[in-house]
Amino acid sequence: MPVKILFVCLGNICRSPTAHGIFEKMIADAGLQELIMVDSAGTGDWHIGKSPDPRAREAALSRNHDLSRLVARQVRPEDFLEFDYILAMDKQNLWDLKAMALPEFSGRLELFLEYGSSDLEEVPDPYSGGREGFEQVLDLVEDAAQGLLVHLREQLS
Ligand code: 4NP
């Protein structure tokens, strides 16, 4: 059974699909796609069925990450039975997830940036800001994704 990772933000159109696309590519490049499975979801329901935000897609593409095939979905109760790691982009996401978590959940529910080297604890919501917010999301996600991969390699060995 692969280790299953779910990235969660509010809308599942900016931060968590960025993490999903970047981490999935890192896993494939490392040849670990049979061992680690990646998904993403939002706590909110406004963007279900939508592609990632064009600003997030464009920023990611400028660093060779293609997010175009991803489709937004909402977190569902079964996610707490399926996933081993549920990684929140900010503290509000984490609180919302804690409120939803099933008692059977035996995985890790934490902030994604626990795995990063930045002083920031949260990936700031870029939705209402400018382009630099999307660049910051990419910087934070790339950094924490490296740390997460190191952690998972240790767990798998
Ligand atoms: P995300 O960004 O949580 O990183 O996908 C947002 C997307 C949409 C909204 C807020 C944040 N919104 O208010 O619709």
GROMACS .gro file of C-alpha atoms and ligand atoms in nm:
model
  171
    1MET     CA    1   0.000   0.000   0.000
    2PRO     CA    2   0.144   0.341  -0.094
    3VAL     CA    3   0.174   0.620   0.160
    4LYS     CA    4  -0.104   0.865   0.078
    5ILE     CA    5  -0.060   1.242   0.108
    6LEU     CA    6  -0.345   1.496   0.087
    7PHE     CA    7  -0.265   1.868   0.055
    8VAL     CA    8  -0.545   2.096   0.172
    9CYS     CA    9  -0.618   2.468   0.138
   10LEU     CA   10  -0.941   2.668   0.125
   11GLY     CA   11  -1.039   2.668  -0.243
   12ASN     CA   12  -0.816   2.392  -0.391
   13ILE     CA   13  -0.738   2.626  -0.680
   14CYS     CA   14  -0.418   2.804  -0.566
   15ARG     CA   15  -0.201   2.662  -0.286
   16SER     CA   16  -0.292   2.292  -0.254
   17PRO     CA   17  -0.294   2.217  -0.629
   18THR     CA   18   0.046   2.388  -0.649
   19ALA     CA   19   0.172   2.151  -0.377
   20HIS     CA   20  -0.005   1.857  -0.546
   21GLY     CA   21   0.153   1.920  -0.887
   22ILE     CA   22   0.500   1.996  -0.755
   23PHE     CA   23   0.516   1.705  -0.512
   24GLU     CA   24   0.370   1.455  -0.759
   25LYS     CA   25   0.642   1.551  -1.011
   26MET     CA   26   0.913   1.518  -0.744
   27ILE     CA   27   0.781   1.172  -0.656
   28ALA     CA   28   0.780   1.065  -1.022
   29ASP     CA   29   1.131   1.208  -1.079
   30ALA     CA   30   1.249   1.011  -0.774
   31GLY     CA   31   1.089   0.692  -0.912
   32LEU     CA   32   0.868   0.663  -0.603
   33GLN     CA   33   0.527   0.680  -0.773
   34GLU     CA   34   0.441   0.323  -0.665
   35LEU     CA   35   0.519   0.407  -0.303
   36ILE     CA   36   0.377   0.757  -0.254
   37MET     CA   37   0.039   0.881  -0.379
   38VAL     CA   38  -0.059   1.249  -0.383
   39ASP     CA   39  -0.391   1.433  -0.393
   40SER     CA   40  -0.532   1.773  -0.295
   41ALA     CA   41  -0.864   1.918  -0.181
   42GLY     CA   42  -1.023   2.232  -0.040
   43THR     CA   43  -1.217   2.287   0.280
   44GLY     CA   44  -1.457   2.511   0.083
   45ASP     CA   45  -1.695   2.413  -0.195
   46TRP     CA   46  -1.693   2.721  -0.421
   47HIS     CA   47  -1.453   2.593  -0.684
   48ILE     CA   48  -1.545   2.223  -0.711
   49GLY     CA   49  -1.475   2.095  -1.064
   50LYS     CA   50  -1.257   2.393  -1.160
   51SER     CA   51  -0.898   2.394  -1.286
   52PRO     CA   52  -0.638   2.568  -1.074
   53ASP     CA   53  -0.651   2.950  -1.083
   54PRO     CA   54  -0.490   3.081  -1.409
   55ARG     CA   55  -0.244   3.287  -1.201
   56ALA     CA   56  -0.133   2.975  -1.011
   57ARG     CA   57  -0.106   2.777  -1.338
   58GLU     CA   58   0.100   3.048  -1.507
   59ALA     CA   59   0.336   3.094  -1.212
   60ALA     CA   60   0.386   2.717  -1.183
   61LEU     CA   61   0.443   2.679  -1.557
   62SER     CA   62   0.720   2.940  -1.543
   63ARG     CA   63   0.901   2.689  -1.317
   64ASN     CA   64   0.813   2.393  -1.539
   65HIS     CA   65   0.525   2.263  -1.329
   66ASP     CA   66   0.208   2.186  -1.525
   67LEU     CA   67  -0.106   2.207  -1.308
   68SER     CA   68  -0.355   2.205  -1.596
   69ARG     CA   69  -0.488   1.851  -1.544
   70LEU     CA   70  -0.583   1.907  -1.179
   71VAL     CA   71  -0.951   1.951  -1.084
   72ALA     CA   72  -1.069   2.105  -0.757
   73ARG     CA   73  -1.262   1.897  -0.508
   74GLN     CA   74  -1.376   1.942  -0.150
   75VAL     CA   75  -1.240   1.747   0.147
   76ARG     CA   76  -1.471   1.454   0.227
   77PRO     CA   77  -1.503   1.247   0.546
   78GLU     CA   78  -1.359   0.937   0.374
   79ASP     CA   79  -1.033   1.126   0.324
   80PHE     CA   80  -0.967   1.064   0.694
   81LEU     CA   81  -0.988   0.689   0.632
   82GLU     CA   82  -0.780   0.693   0.315
   83PHE     CA   83  -0.490   0.934   0.373
   84ASP     CA   84  -0.186   0.891   0.597
   85TYR     CA   85  -0.081   1.257   0.586
   86ILE     CA   86  -0.327   1.545   0.563
   87LEU     CA   87  -0.121   1.862   0.526
   88ALA     CA   88  -0.285   2.201   0.572
   89MET     CA   89  -0.161   2.521   0.411
   90ASP     CA   90  -0.270   2.750   0.695
   91LYS     CA   91  -0.398   2.736   1.051
   92GLN     CA   92  -0.759   2.801   0.954
   93ASN     CA   93  -0.743   2.500   0.718
   94LEU     CA   94  -0.594   2.296   1.003
   95TRP     CA   95  -0.870   2.398   1.248
   96ASP     CA   96  -1.139   2.322   0.989
   97LEU     CA   97  -0.983   1.980   0.923
   98LYS     CA   98  -0.957   1.903   1.295
   99ALA     CA   99  -1.326   1.982   1.330
  100MET     CA  100  -1.409   1.740   1.045
  101ALA     CA  101  -1.170   1.457   1.134
  102LEU     CA  102  -1.322   1.114   1.194
  103PRO     CA  103  -1.234   0.942   1.524
  104GLU     CA  104  -1.086   0.652   1.323
  105PHE     CA  105  -0.826   0.882   1.165
  106SER     CA  106  -0.483   0.742   1.249
  107GLY     CA  107  -0.267   0.954   1.022
  108ARG     CA  108  -0.090   1.285   1.066
  109LEU     CA  109  -0.282   1.610   1.042
  110GLU     CA  110  -0.042   1.904   1.043
  111LEU     CA  111   0.077   2.220   0.872
  112PHE     CA  112   0.263   2.150   0.548
  113LEU     CA  113   0.533   2.404   0.639
  114GLU     CA  114   0.636   2.183   0.934
  115TYR     CA  115   0.846   2.016   0.664
  116GLY     CA  116   0.997   2.341   0.534
  117SER     CA  117   1.299   2.543   0.636
  118SER     CA  118   1.123   2.882   0.626
  119ASP     CA  119   1.037   3.077   0.941
  120LEU     CA  120   0.678   3.095   0.817
  121GLU     CA  121   0.429   2.847   0.960
  122GLU     CA  122   0.163   2.903   0.695
  123VAL     CA  123   0.147   2.936   0.316
  124PRO     CA  124  -0.023   3.276   0.278
  125ASP     CA  125  -0.345   3.282   0.075
  126PRO     CA  126  -0.250   3.446  -0.258
  127TYR     CA  127  -0.605   3.467  -0.399
  128SER     CA  128  -0.673   3.838  -0.343
  129GLY     CA  129  -0.318   3.962  -0.394
  130GLY     CA  130  -0.074   4.009  -0.678
  131ARG     CA  131   0.171   3.798  -0.870
  132GLU     CA  132   0.435   3.804  -0.597
  133GLY     CA  133   0.197   3.610  -0.371
  134PHE     CA  134   0.192   3.324  -0.621
  135GLU     CA  135   0.573   3.332  -0.644
  136GLN     CA  136   0.590   3.313  -0.264
  137VAL     CA  137   0.355   3.011  -0.268
  138LEU     CA  138   0.590   2.840  -0.515
  139ASP     CA  139   0.899   2.921  -0.306
  140LEU     CA  140   0.740   2.788   0.015
  141VAL     CA  141   0.591   2.481  -0.151
  142GLU     CA  142   0.914   2.385  -0.330
  143ASP     CA  143   1.105   2.412  -0.003
  144ALA     CA  144   0.857   2.217   0.213
  145ALA     CA  145   0.815   1.953  -0.059
  146GLN     CA  146   1.189   1.880  -0.042
  147GLY     CA  147   1.164   1.837   0.335
  148LEU     CA  148   0.858   1.615   0.303
  149LEU     CA  149   1.036   1.393   0.052
  150VAL     CA  150   1.335   1.355   0.286
  151HIS     CA  151   1.098   1.265   0.571
  152LEU     CA  152   0.906   1.009   0.363
  153ARG     CA  153   1.225   0.847   0.236
  154GLU     CA  154   1.327   0.795   0.599
  155GLN     CA  155   0.986   0.646   0.679
  156LEU     CA  156   1.002   0.412   0.381
  157SER     CA  157   1.355   0.286   0.443
  1584NP     P1  158  -0.657   2.856  -0.215
  1584NP     O1  159  -0.693   3.009  -0.249
  1584NP     O2  160  -0.723   2.825  -0.082
  1584NP     O3  161  -0.509   2.858  -0.207
  1584NP     O4  162  -0.711   2.773  -0.330
  1584NP     C1  163  -0.823   3.059  -0.247
  1584NP     C2  164  -0.909   3.035  -0.353
  1584NP     C3  165  -1.036   3.088  -0.350
  1584NP     C4  166  -1.077   3.165  -0.243
  1584NP     C5  167  -0.991   3.188  -0.138
  1584NP     C6  168  -0.863   3.135  -0.140
  1584NP     N1  169  -1.206   3.223  -0.244
  1584NP     O5  170  -1.237   3.300  -0.150
  1584NP     O6  171  -1.285   3.195  -0.335
   0.00000   0.00000   0.00000
